[in-house]
């Protein structure tokens, strides 16, 4: 813990989370939006599925921690939905088990604190053509399809409805505009800067519209050390200072 206590937002998931602070990623965008308001922490694990996530829940989110997260944003499903390998190895998790694993994750997070809120992200779509054109001498053939992504995304949405958890349907929200398949990915799976922007918008909408008490909407949270100070920059009148603690002029997108 560093400095005054702030709300803690944890991003928990696979590579979509691990890479979320890279190349204009959605985690870094959220961290900028919540600067001086909340701490955004990533717990992302490249290649992981929901089965591995369940195995480490107590270590990543110990129930006896002094500070529990105010919000956990969870993403698993992309690796679960991959085609099964004939060896029995690999990240594939059958849909029925994926559903049970995600319920276990939800129940564990709900048990952390009465004030811990949860958002599940559904599987985003893929650029199947880009994936087909990739070859690897290290990995066996990876079978990923939008059909499977949608099945797992829909299942995640049903879990959220059943368990009263907020859900962001990335499979639907990312497919806006005719250019989504080329604009949103670096390799057909992982997100480009544009793809990350299409993740952030729906997340902010959910947080803004949620009837959580206290609200976690960024504009409703206090800005740390945001009081006026004689050490602020001097205004054009030469006799007063200008408090810039709430300024967002540096952002290319003025997020709501």
Coordinates of N, CA and C in Angstrom, one line a residue:
X1 N 0.8 -1.2 0.0 CA 0.0 0.0 0.0 C 0.9 1.2 0.0
X2 N 0.6 2.1 -0.9 CA 1.4 3.4 -1.0 C 0.4 4.6 -0.9
X3 N 0.7 5.5 0.0 CA -0.1 6.7 0.1 C -1.5 6.4 0.7
X4 N -2.4 7.4 0.6 CA -3.8 7.3 1.1 C -4.5 6.1 0.3
X5 N -5.4 5.5 1.1 CA -6.1 4.3 0.5 C -7.1 4.8 -0.6
X6 N -7.0 4.2 -1.7 CA -7.9 4.4 -2.9 C -8.7 3.2 -3.2
X7 N -9.8 3.3 -3.9 CA -10.4 2.0 -4.4 C -9.4 1.3 -5.3
X8 N -9.5 0.0 -5.3 CA -8.6 -0.9 -6.1 C -9.4 -1.6 -7.1
X9 N -9.0 -1.5 -8.4 CA -9.6 -2.1 -9.5 C -8.6 -3.2 -10.0
X10 N -9.0 -4.5 -10.0 CA -8.2 -5.5 -10.4 C -8.7 -6.1 -11.8
X11 N -7.8 -6.2 -12.7 CA -8.1 -6.9 -14.0 C -7.5 -8.3 -13.9
X12 N -8.4 -9.3 -14.0 CA -8.0 -10.7 -13.8 C -8.3 -11.5 -15.1
X13 N -7.3 -12.1 -15.7 CA -7.7 -12.9 -16.8 C -6.4 -13.4 -17.6
X14 N -6.6 -13.7 -18.8 CA -5.5 -14.3 -19.6 C -4.8 -13.2 -20.3
X15 N -4.3 -13.5 -21.5 CA -3.4 -12.6 -22.2 C -4.0 -11.2 -22.6
X16 N -5.3 -11.2 -22.8 CA -6.0 -10.0 -23.0 C -5.8 -9.0 -21.8
X17 N -5.7 -9.6 -20.7 CA -5.4 -8.8 -19.5 C -3.9 -8.6 -19.3
X18 N -3.1 -9.6 -19.5 CA -1.6 -9.4 -19.3 C -1.1 -8.3 -20.2
X19 N -1.6 -8.3 -21.5 CA -1.2 -7.3 -22.4 C -1.9 -6.0 -22.4
X20 N -2.7 -5.8 -21.4 CA -3.6 -4.7 -21.4 C -2.9 -3.3 -21.0
X21 N -1.7 -3.4 -20.7 CA -0.9 -2.1 -20.5 C 0.1 -1.9 -21.6
X22 N 0.0 -2.7 -22.6 CA 1.0 -2.6 -23.8 C 0.3 -1.9 -25.0
X23 N 1.0 -1.1 -25.7 CA 0.6 -0.6 -26.9 C -0.8 0.1 -26.9
X24 N -0.9 1.0 -25.9 CA -2.2 1.7 -25.8 C -3.3 0.8 -25.4
X25 N -3.0 -0.2 -24.5 CA -4.0 -1.2 -24.1 C -5.1 -0.7 -23.2
X26 N -6.1 -1.5 -23.1 CA -7.3 -1.0 -22.4 C -7.0 -0.9 -20.9
X27 N -6.1 -1.6 -20.3 CA -5.8 -1.5 -18.9 C -5.1 -0.1 -18.7
X28 N -4.2 0.2 -19.6 CA -3.5 1.5 -19.4 C -4.5 2.7 -19.6
X29 N -5.4 2.5 -20.5 CA -6.5 3.6 -20.7 C -7.3 3.8 -19.4
X30 N -7.7 2.6 -18.8 CA -8.4 2.7 -17.5 C -7.6 3.3 -16.4
X31 N -6.3 3.0 -16.4 CA -5.4 3.5 -15.3 C -5.3 5.0 -15.5
X32 N -5.2 5.5 -16.7 CA -5.2 7.0 -17.0 C -6.5 7.6 -16.6
X33 N -7.6 7.0 -16.9 CA -8.9 7.6 -16.6 C -9.1 7.7 -15.0
X34 N -8.6 6.7 -14.3 CA -8.7 6.6 -12.9 C -7.5 7.2 -12.1
X35 N -6.6 7.9 -12.8 CA -5.4 8.5 -12.2 C -5.9 9.4 -11.0
X36 N -5.2 9.2 -9.9 CA -5.5 10.0 -8.7 C -6.9 9.7 -8.1
X37 N -7.5 8.6 -8.6 CA -8.9 8.3 -8.1 C -8.9 6.8 -7.6
X38 N -8.3 5.9 -8.4 CA -8.3 4.5 -8.0 C -7.0 3.8 -8.6
X39 N -6.6 2.8 -8.0 CA -5.5 2.0 -8.5 C -5.9 0.9 -9.3
X40 N -5.4 0.8 -10.5 CA -5.7 -0.3 -11.5 C -4.6 -1.3 -11.5
X41 N -4.8 -2.5 -11.1 CA -3.8 -3.6 -11.0 C -4.1 -4.7 -11.9
X42 N -3.1 -5.2 -12.6 CA -3.4 -6.3 -13.5 C -2.9 -7.6 -12.9
X43 N -3.7 -8.6 -13.1 CA -3.3 -10.0 -12.8 C -3.7 -10.8 -14.0
X44 N -2.9 -10.7 -15.0 CA -3.1 -11.4 -16.3 C -2.1 -12.5 -16.5
X45 N -2.5 -13.5 -17.2 CA -1.7 -14.7 -17.3 C -1.8 -15.3 -18.7
X46 N -0.8 -15.1 -19.5 CA -0.8 -15.5 -20.9 C -1.1 -17.0 -21.1
X47 N -2.1 -17.3 -21.9 CA -2.4 -18.7 -22.3 C -3.3 -19.4 -21.3
X48 N -3.7 -18.7 -20.2 CA -4.5 -19.4 -19.2 C -5.9 -19.6 -19.6
X49 N -6.5 -20.6 -19.0 CA -8.0 -20.8 -19.1 C -8.6 -20.7 -17.8
X50 N -9.9 -20.9 -17.7 CA -10.7 -20.8 -16.5 C -10.3 -21.9 -15.5
X51 N -9.8 -23.0 -16.0 CA -9.4 -24.1 -15.1 C -8.2 -23.7 -14.2
X52 N -7.3 -23.1 -14.8 CA -6.1 -22.6 -14.1 C -6.5 -21.4 -13.2
X53 N -7.4 -20.6 -13.6 CA -7.8 -19.5 -12.8 C -8.4 -19.9 -11.5
X54 N -9.2 -21.0 -11.5 CA -9.9 -21.5 -10.3 C -8.8 -22.0 -9.4
X55 N -7.7 -22.6 -9.9 CA -6.7 -23.2 -9.0 C -6.0 -22.1 -8.2
X56 N -5.9 -20.9 -8.7 CA -5.1 -19.9 -8.0 C -6.0 -18.8 -7.3
X57 N -7.3 -19.0 -7.3 CA -8.1 -17.9 -6.7 C -7.7 -17.5 -5.3
X58 N -7.4 -18.4 -4.5 CA -7.1 -18.1 -3.1 C -5.8 -17.3 -3.0
X59 N -4.9 -17.5 -3.9 CA -3.6 -16.9 -3.9 C -3.7 -15.5 -4.5
X60 N -4.5 -15.3 -5.6 CA -4.6 -14.0 -6.2 C -5.6 -13.1 -5.4
X61 N -6.6 -13.7 -4.8 CA -7.6 -13.0 -4.1 C -7.8 -13.6 -2.7
X62 N -6.8 -13.5 -1.8 CA -7.0 -14.1 -0.5 C -8.1 -13.4 0.3
X63 N -8.9 -14.3 1.0 CA -10.0 -13.7 1.7 C -9.6 -12.9 2.9
X64 N -8.4 -13.1 3.4 CA -8.0 -12.4 4.6 C -7.1 -11.2 4.3
X65 N -7.1 -10.8 3.1 CA -6.3 -9.6 2.7 C -6.9 -8.4 3.5
X66 N -6.0 -7.5 3.9 CA -6.4 -6.3 4.6 C -7.2 -5.3 3.7
X67 N -6.9 -5.3 2.4 CA -7.6 -4.4 1.5 C -8.2 -5.3 0.4
X68 N -9.5 -5.3 0.2 CA -10.1 -6.1 -0.8 C -10.4 -5.2 -2.0
X69 N -10.4 -5.7 -3.2 CA -10.7 -4.9 -4.4 C -12.1 -4.3 -4.4
X70 N -12.2 -3.1 -4.9 CA -13.6 -2.5 -5.0 C -14.3 -3.0 -6.3
X71 N -13.4 -3.4 -7.3 CA -14.0 -3.9 -8.5 C -13.0 -4.9 -9.1
X72 N -13.5 -6.0 -9.6 CA -12.7 -7.0 -10.3 C -13.3 -7.2 -11.7
X73 N -12.5 -6.9 -12.7 CA -13.0 -7.2 -14.1 C -12.3 -8.4 -14.6
X74 N -13.1 -9.4 -15.0 CA -12.6 -10.8 -15.3 C -12.8 -11.1 -16.7
X75 N -11.7 -11.7 -17.3 CA -11.8 -12.2 -18.7 C -11.2 -13.6 -18.8
X76 N -12.0 -14.6 -19.0 CA -11.5 -15.9 -19.4 C -12.5 -16.4 -20.4
X77 N -12.0 -17.2 -21.4 CA -12.9 -17.8 -22.3 C -12.3 -18.0 -23.7
X78 N -11.4 -17.1 -24.1 CA -10.8 -17.2 -25.4 C -10.0 -18.5 -25.5
X79 N -9.2 -18.8 -24.5 CA -8.4 -20.0 -24.6 C -9.3 -21.3 -24.3
X80 N -10.2 -21.1 -23.4 CA -11.1 -22.2 -23.1 C -11.8 -22.7 -24.4
X81 N -12.2 -21.7 -25.2 CA -13.0 -22.0 -26.4 C -12.2 -22.6 -27.6
X82 N -10.9 -22.7 -27.5 CA -10.0 -23.2 -28.5 C -10.4 -24.7 -28.7
X83 N -10.2 -25.2 -29.9 CA -10.4 -26.6 -30.2 C -9.6 -27.5 -29.4
X84 N -10.1 -28.6 -29.0 CA -9.4 -29.6 -28.2 C -8.3 -30.2 -29.0
X85 N -7.1 -30.5 -28.4 CA -6.0 -31.2 -29.0 C -6.2 -32.7 -28.8
X86 N -5.8 -33.4 -29.8 CA -6.0 -34.9 -29.7 C -5.2 -35.5 -28.6
X87 N -4.1 -34.9 -28.1 CA -3.3 -35.4 -27.0 C -4.0 -35.2 -25.6
X88 N -5.0 -34.4 -25.6 CA -5.7 -34.1 -24.3 C -5.0 -32.9 -23.6
X89 N -3.9 -32.5 -24.1 CA -3.2 -31.3 -23.6 C -3.8 -30.0 -24.1
X90 N -3.3 -28.9 -23.6 CA -3.8 -27.6 -24.2 C -4.8 -27.0 -23.3
X91 N -5.2 -25.7 -23.8 CA -6.0 -24.9 -22.9 C -7.5 -25.1 -23.1
X92 N -8.0 -26.0 -24.0 CA -9.4 -26.2 -24.2 C -10.1 -26.6 -22.9
X93 N -11.2 -26.0 -22.6 CA -12.1 -26.4 -21.5 C -13.5 -26.6 -22.1
X94 N -14.1 -27.7 -21.9 CA -15.5 -27.9 -22.4 C -16.4 -26.8 -21.8
X95 N -17.4 -26.5 -22.6 CA -18.3 -25.4 -22.3 C -19.0 -25.6 -20.9
X96 N -19.4 -26.8 -20.6 CA -20.0 -27.1 -19.3 C -19.1 -26.8 -18.2
X97 N -17.8 -27.2 -18.3 CA -16.9 -26.9 -17.2 C -16.5 -25.4 -17.1
X98 N -16.4 -24.8 -18.3 CA -16.2 -23.3 -18.3 C -17.2 -22.6 -17.5
X99 N -18.5 -23.0 -17.7 CA -19.6 -22.4 -17.0 C -19.4 -22.6 -15.5
X100 N -19.1 -23.8 -15.1 CA -18.9 -24.0 -13.6 C -17.7 -23.3 -13.1
X101 N -16.6 -23.2 -13.8 CA -15.4 -22.5 -13.4 C -15.7 -21.0 -13.2
X102 N -16.4 -20.4 -14.1 CA -16.8 -19.0 -14.0 C -17.7 -18.7 -12.8
X103 N -18.6 -19.7 -12.6 CA -19.4 -19.5 -11.4 C -18.6 -19.6 -10.1
X104 N -17.6 -20.5 -10.1 CA -16.7 -20.5 -8.9 C -15.9 -19.2 -8.7
X105 N -15.4 -18.7 -9.8 CA -14.7 -17.4 -9.8 C -15.6 -16.3 -9.2
X106 N -16.9 -16.3 -9.7 CA -17.8 -15.3 -9.2 C -18.1 -15.4 -7.7
X107 N -18.4 -16.6 -7.3 CA -18.7 -16.9 -5.9 C -17.5 -16.5 -5.0
X108 N -16.3 -16.8 -5.4 CA -15.1 -16.4 -4.6 C -15.0 -14.9 -4.5
X109 N -15.1 -14.2 -5.6 CA -15.0 -12.8 -5.6 C -16.1 -12.1 -4.8
X110 N -17.3 -12.7 -4.9 CA -18.4 -12.1 -4.1 C -18.2 -12.3 -2.6
X111 N -17.4 -13.3 -2.2 CA -17.2 -13.6 -0.8 C -16.1 -12.7 -0.2
X112 N -15.4 -11.9 -1.0 CA -14.3 -11.1 -0.5 C -14.7 -10.0 0.3
X113 N -15.8 -9.3 -0.1 CA -16.3 -8.1 0.6 C -17.7 -7.8 0.1
X114 N -18.5 -7.2 0.9 CA -19.8 -6.7 0.5 C -19.7 -5.6 -0.6
X115 N -18.5 -4.9 -0.6 CA -18.4 -3.8 -1.5 C -17.5 -4.2 -2.7
X116 N -17.2 -5.5 -2.9 CA -16.4 -5.9 -4.1 C -17.4 -6.1 -5.2
X117 N -17.2 -5.3 -6.3 CA -18.1 -5.4 -7.5 C -17.4 -6.2 -8.5
X118 N -18.2 -6.8 -9.5 CA -17.6 -7.7 -10.5 C -18.2 -7.4 -11.9
X119 N -17.3 -7.4 -12.8 CA -17.7 -7.3 -14.2 C -17.0 -8.4 -15.0
X120 N -17.8 -9.2 -15.7 CA -17.3 -10.3 -16.6 C -17.2 -9.8 -18.0
X121 N -16.2 -10.0 -18.7 CA -16.1 -9.7 -20.1 C -16.3 -10.9 -20.9
X122 N -17.2 -10.9 -21.9 CA -17.4 -12.0 -22.8 C -16.2 -12.1 -23.8
X123 N -16.1 -13.2 -24.5 CA -15.1 -13.4 -25.5 C -15.2 -12.4 -26.6
X124 N -14.2 -11.7 -27.0 CA -14.2 -10.9 -28.2 C -14.2 -11.7 -29.4
X125 N -14.5 -11.2 -30.5 CA -14.4 -11.9 -31.8 C -13.0 -12.1 -32.2
X126 N -12.8 -12.8 -33.3 CA -11.5 -13.1 -33.9 C -11.4 -12.6 -35.3
X127 N -10.2 -12.4 -35.8 CA -10.0 -12.3 -37.3 C -9.5 -13.6 -37.7
X128 N -10.4 -14.5 -38.2 CA -10.1 -15.9 -38.5 C -9.1 -15.9 -39.7
X129 N -9.2 -15.0 -40.7 CA -8.3 -15.0 -41.8 C -6.9 -14.7 -41.4
X130 N -6.7 -13.8 -40.5 CA -5.4 -13.5 -40.0 C -4.8 -14.7 -39.3
X131 N -5.6 -15.4 -38.5 CA -5.1 -16.5 -37.8 C -4.7 -17.7 -38.8
X132 N -5.5 -17.8 -39.8 CA -5.2 -18.9 -40.8 C -3.9 -18.7 -41.5
X133 N -3.5 -17.4 -41.6 CA -2.3 -17.1 -42.4 C -1.0 -17.2 -41.5
X134 N -1.2 -17.5 -40.2 CA -0.1 -17.6 -39.3 C 0.4 -19.0 -39.2
X135 N 1.8 -19.1 -39.2 CA 2.4 -20.4 -39.0 C 3.4 -20.3 -37.9
X136 N 3.6 -21.4 -37.2 CA 4.5 -21.4 -36.1 C 5.3 -22.7 -36.0
X137 N 6.6 -22.7 -35.8 CA 7.4 -23.9 -35.6 C 7.5 -24.3 -34.2
X138 N 6.8 -23.5 -33.3 CA 6.9 -23.8 -31.9 C 5.6 -24.4 -31.4
X139 N 4.5 -23.9 -31.9 CA 3.1 -24.4 -31.5 C 2.5 -25.3 -32.5
X140 N 1.7 -26.2 -32.0 CA 0.8 -27.0 -32.9 C -0.3 -26.1 -33.4
X141 N -1.0 -26.6 -34.4 CA -2.1 -25.8 -35.0 C -3.1 -25.3 -34.0
X142 N -3.4 -24.0 -33.9 CA -4.4 -23.5 -33.0 C -5.7 -23.4 -33.7
X143 N -6.7 -24.0 -33.2 CA -8.1 -24.0 -33.8 C -8.9 -23.0 -33.0
X144 N -9.2 -21.8 -33.6 CA -10.0 -20.8 -33.0 C -11.1 -20.4 -34.0
X145 N -12.3 -20.3 -33.5 CA -13.4 -19.8 -34.4 C -14.3 -18.8 -33.7
X146 N -14.9 -18.0 -34.5 CA -15.9 -17.0 -34.0 C -17.1 -17.8 -33.5
X147 N -17.4 -18.9 -34.1 CA -18.6 -19.6 -33.6 C -18.4 -20.1 -32.2
X148 N -17.2 -20.6 -31.9 CA -16.9 -21.0 -30.5 C -16.8 -19.8 -29.6
X149 N -16.2 -18.8 -30.0 CA -16.2 -17.6 -29.2 C -17.5 -17.1 -28.8
X150 N -18.4 -17.1 -29.7 CA -19.8 -16.6 -29.4 C -20.5 -17.6 -28.4
X151 N -20.3 -18.9 -28.6 CA -20.9 -19.8 -27.7 C -20.4 -19.6 -26.2
X152 N -19.1 -19.3 -26.1 CA -18.6 -19.1 -24.7 C -19.0 -17.7 -24.2
X153 N -19.1 -16.8 -25.1 CA -19.5 -15.4 -24.7 C -20.9 -15.4 -24.2
X154 N -21.8 -16.1 -25.0 CA -23.2 -16.2 -24.6 C -23.4 -16.9 -23.3
X155 N -22.6 -18.0 -23.1 CA -22.7 -18.7 -21.8 C -22.3 -17.8 -20.6
X156 N -21.2 -17.0 -20.9 CA -20.8 -16.0 -19.8 C -21.9 -15.0 -19.5
X157 N -22.5 -14.5 -20.5 CA -23.6 -13.6 -20.3 C -24.8 -14.2 -19.5
X158 N -25.1 -15.5 -19.8 CA -26.1 -16.2 -19.0 C -25.7 -16.4 -17.6
X159 N -24.5 -16.6 -17.3 CA -24.0 -16.7 -15.9 C -24.2 -15.4 -15.2
X160 N -23.8 -14.3 -15.9 CA -23.9 -13.0 -15.3 C -25.4 -12.7 -14.9
X161 N -26.3 -13.0 -15.8 CA -27.7 -12.8 -15.6 C -28.2 -13.6 -14.4
X162 N -27.7 -14.8 -14.3 CA -28.2 -15.7 -13.2 C -27.6 -15.3 -11.9
X163 N -26.4 -14.7 -11.9 CA -25.7 -14.4 -10.6 C -25.7 -12.9 -10.3
X164 N -26.4 -12.1 -11.1 CA -26.5 -10.7 -10.9 C -25.1 -10.1 -10.9
X165 N -24.4 -10.3 -12.0 CA -23.1 -9.8 -12.3 C -23.1 -9.0 -13.6
X166 N -22.4 -7.9 -13.6 CA -22.4 -7.0 -14.8 C -21.6 -7.7 -15.9
X167 N -22.1 -7.6 -17.1 CA -21.5 -8.3 -18.2 C -21.3 -7.3 -19.4
X168 N -20.1 -7.4 -20.0 CA -19.8 -6.6 -21.2 C -19.7 -7.6 -22.4
X169 N -20.6 -7.5 -23.3 CA -20.6 -8.4 -24.5 C -19.6 -7.9 -25.5
X170 N -18.3 -8.2 -25.4 CA -17.3 -7.7 -26.3 C -17.5 -8.3 -27.7
X171 N -18.1 -9.5 -27.8 CA -18.3 -10.2 -29.1 C -19.2 -9.3 -29.9
X172 N -20.2 -8.6 -29.3 CA -21.1 -7.7 -30.1 C -20.5 -6.3 -30.2
X173 N -20.0 -5.8 -29.1 CA -19.6 -4.4 -29.1 C -18.4 -4.1 -30.0
X174 N -17.5 -5.1 -30.1 CA -16.3 -4.8 -30.9 C -16.6 -4.9 -32.4
X175 N -17.7 -5.5 -32.8 CA -17.9 -5.7 -34.2 C -18.7 -4.5 -34.8
X176 N -18.3 -3.3 -34.4 CA -18.9 -2.1 -35.0 C -18.1 -1.5 -36.1
X177 N -18.7 -1.3 -37.2 CA -18.0 -0.8 -38.4 C -17.5 -1.9 -39.2
X178 N -17.3 -1.7 -40.5 CA -16.9 -2.7 -41.4 C -15.5 -3.1 -41.2
X179 N -14.7 -2.2 -40.5 CA -13.2 -2.5 -40.5 C -12.8 -3.2 -39.2
X180 N -13.8 -3.7 -38.4 CA -13.4 -4.2 -37.1 C -12.4 -5.3 -37.1
X181 N -12.5 -6.2 -38.1 CA -11.6 -7.4 -38.2 C -10.1 -7.0 -38.4
X182 N -9.9 -5.9 -39.2 CA -8.6 -5.4 -39.4 C -8.1 -4.4 -38.4
X183 N -9.0 -3.7 -37.9 CA -8.6 -2.5 -37.0 C -8.4 -3.0 -35.5
X184 N -9.0 -4.1 -35.1 CA -9.0 -4.4 -33.7 C -7.9 -5.3 -33.2
X185 N -7.1 -5.9 -34.1 CA -6.2 -7.0 -33.7 C -4.8 -6.8 -34.2
X186 N -3.9 -7.3 -33.4 CA -2.5 -7.3 -33.8 C -2.1 -8.6 -34.5
X187 N -2.8 -9.7 -34.2 CA -2.5 -11.0 -34.7 C -3.7 -11.9 -34.9
X188 N -4.9 -11.2 -34.9 CA -6.1 -12.0 -35.1 C -6.8 -12.3 -33.8
X189 N -6.0 -12.2 -32.6 CA -6.6 -12.5 -31.3 C -6.4 -11.4 -30.4
X190 N -5.1 -10.9 -30.2 CA -4.8 -9.9 -29.3 C -5.1 -8.5 -29.8
X191 N -5.4 -7.6 -28.9 CA -6.0 -6.3 -29.3 C -5.0 -5.3 -29.7
X192 N -5.4 -4.6 -30.7 CA -4.6 -3.4 -31.1 C -5.1 -2.2 -30.2
X193 N -4.5 -1.0 -30.4 CA -5.0 0.1 -29.7 C -6.5 0.4 -29.9
X194 N -6.9 0.3 -31.2 CA -8.3 0.5 -31.5 C -9.2 -0.5 -30.9
X195 N -8.7 -1.8 -30.9 CA -9.5 -2.8 -30.2 C -9.7 -2.5 -28.7
X196 N -8.6 -2.0 -28.1 CA -8.7 -1.7 -26.7 C -9.7 -0.6 -26.4
X197 N -9.7 0.4 -27.3 CA -10.7 1.5 -27.1 C -12.1 0.9 -27.1
X198 N -12.3 -0.1 -27.9 CA -13.7 -0.7 -28.0 C -14.0 -1.6 -26.8
X199 N -13.0 -1.9 -26.0 CA -13.2 -2.5 -24.7 C -13.5 -1.5 -23.6
X200 N -12.8 -0.4 -23.6 CA -13.0 0.6 -22.5 C -14.3 1.2 -22.5
X201 N -14.8 1.6 -23.7 CA -16.1 2.3 -23.7 C -17.2 1.5 -23.1
X202 N -17.5 0.3 -23.4 CA -18.6 -0.5 -22.7 C -18.3 -0.7 -21.2
X203 N -17.1 -0.9 -20.8 CA -16.8 -1.0 -19.4 C -17.2 0.3 -18.7
X204 N -16.8 1.4 -19.2 CA -17.2 2.7 -18.6 C -18.7 2.9 -18.5
X205 N -19.4 2.4 -19.6 CA -20.8 2.6 -19.6 C -21.4 1.7 -18.5
X206 N -20.9 0.5 -18.3 CA -21.5 -0.3 -17.2 C -21.2 0.3 -15.8
X207 N -20.0 0.8 -15.6 CA -19.7 1.4 -14.3 C -20.5 2.6 -14.1
X208 N -20.7 3.4 -15.1 CA -21.5 4.7 -14.9 C -23.0 4.4 -14.6
X209 N -23.5 3.3 -15.3 CA -24.9 3.0 -15.1 C -25.3 2.2 -13.9
X210 N -24.2 1.5 -13.3 CA -24.5 0.6 -12.2 C -25.0 1.4 -11.0
X211 N -25.9 0.8 -10.2 CA -26.4 1.4 -9.0 C -25.6 1.0 -7.8
X212 N -24.3 0.9 -8.0 CA -23.4 0.6 -6.9 C -23.3 1.7 -5.9
X213 N -23.3 1.3 -4.6 CA -23.0 2.3 -3.5 C -21.9 1.8 -2.7
X214 N -20.8 2.6 -2.7 CA -20.6 3.8 -3.4 C -20.3 3.6 -4.9
X215 N -20.6 4.6 -5.7 CA -20.4 4.6 -7.1 C -18.9 4.5 -7.4
X216 N -18.5 3.7 -8.4 CA -17.2 3.6 -8.9 C -16.9 4.4 -10.2
X217 N -18.0 5.1 -10.6 CA -17.8 6.0 -11.8 C -16.7 7.0 -11.6
X218 N -15.8 7.1 -12.5 CA -14.6 7.9 -12.3 C -14.9 9.3 -12.0
X219 N -15.9 9.9 -12.6 CA -16.2 11.3 -12.3 C -16.8 11.5 -10.9
X220 N -17.3 10.5 -10.3 CA -17.9 10.6 -9.0 C -16.9 10.4 -7.9
X221 N -15.7 9.9 -8.2 CA -14.7 9.6 -7.2 C -13.8 10.9 -6.9
X222 N -13.4 11.1 -5.7 CA -12.6 12.3 -5.4 C -11.2 12.1 -6.0
X223 N -10.7 13.3 -6.4 CA -9.3 13.3 -6.9 C -8.4 13.5 -5.7
X224 N -7.4 12.6 -5.6 CA -6.5 12.7 -4.5 C -5.7 13.9 -4.5
X225 N -5.6 14.6 -3.3 CA -4.9 15.9 -3.2 C -5.4 16.9 -4.2
X226 N -6.7 17.0 -4.4 CA -7.2 17.9 -5.5 C -7.5 19.3 -5.0
X227 N -7.2 19.6 -3.8 CA -7.5 20.9 -3.3 C -6.7 22.0 -3.9
X228 N -7.2 23.2 -3.9 CA -6.4 24.4 -4.4 C -5.1 24.6 -3.6
X229 N -4.1 25.1 -4.3 CA -2.8 25.3 -3.6 C -2.1 26.5 -4.2
X230 N -1.5 27.3 -3.3 CA -0.7 28.4 -3.9 C 0.5 27.9 -4.7
X231 N 0.8 26.6 -4.7 CA 1.8 26.1 -5.6 C 1.4 25.6 -6.9
X232 N 0.1 25.8 -7.2 CA -0.4 25.5 -8.5 C 0.2 26.5 -9.5
X233 N 0.0 26.2 -10.8 CA 0.5 27.1 -11.8 C -0.2 28.4 -11.7
X234 N 0.5 29.5 -12.0 CA -0.1 30.8 -11.9 C -0.9 31.1 -13.2
X235 N -2.1 31.7 -12.9 CA -3.0 32.0 -14.0 C -2.6 33.2 -14.8
X236 N -3.3 33.5 -15.9 CA -2.9 34.6 -16.8 C -3.0 35.9 -16.2
X237 N -3.8 36.0 -15.1 CA -4.0 37.3 -14.5 C -2.8 37.7 -13.6
X238 N -1.9 36.7 -13.4 CA -0.7 36.9 -12.6 C -0.9 37.0 -11.1
X239 N -2.1 36.9 -10.7 CA -2.4 37.1 -9.2 C -3.0 35.8 -8.6
X240 N -3.4 34.8 -9.3 CA -4.1 33.7 -8.8 C -3.5 32.4 -9.4
X241 N -3.8 31.3 -8.8 CA -3.3 30.0 -9.4 C -4.5 29.2 -10.0
X242 N -4.1 28.3 -10.8 CA -5.1 27.5 -11.6 C -5.0 26.0 -11.1
X243 N -6.0 25.4 -10.6 CA -6.0 24.1 -10.1 C -6.2 23.1 -11.4
X244 N -5.2 22.4 -11.7 CA -5.3 21.5 -12.9 C -5.6 20.0 -12.6
X245 N -6.0 19.8 -11.3 CA -6.1 18.4 -10.9 C -7.1 17.6 -11.6
X246 N -8.1 18.3 -12.2 CA -9.2 17.6 -12.9 C -9.1 17.7 -14.4
X247 N -8.0 18.2 -14.9 CA -7.9 18.4 -16.3 C -7.6 17.1 -17.0
X248 N -8.3 17.0 -18.2 CA -8.1 15.8 -19.0 C -7.7 16.2 -20.5
X249 N -7.1 17.4 -20.6 CA -6.9 17.8 -22.0 C -5.9 17.0 -22.7
X250 N -5.1 16.2 -22.0 CA -4.1 15.3 -22.6 C -4.6 14.1 -23.4
X251 N -5.9 13.8 -23.1 CA -6.5 12.6 -23.7 C -7.0 12.8 -25.1
X252 N -6.7 11.9 -25.9 CA -7.2 11.9 -27.3 C -8.7 11.7 -27.4
X253 N -9.2 10.9 -26.5 CA -10.6 10.6 -26.3 C -11.0 11.2 -25.0
X254 N -12.0 12.0 -25.0 CA -12.6 12.5 -23.7 C -13.7 11.5 -23.2
X255 N -13.2 10.5 -22.5 CA -14.1 9.5 -22.0 C -15.2 10.0 -21.1
X256 N -16.3 9.4 -21.2 CA -17.4 9.8 -20.2 C -17.5 8.8 -19.1

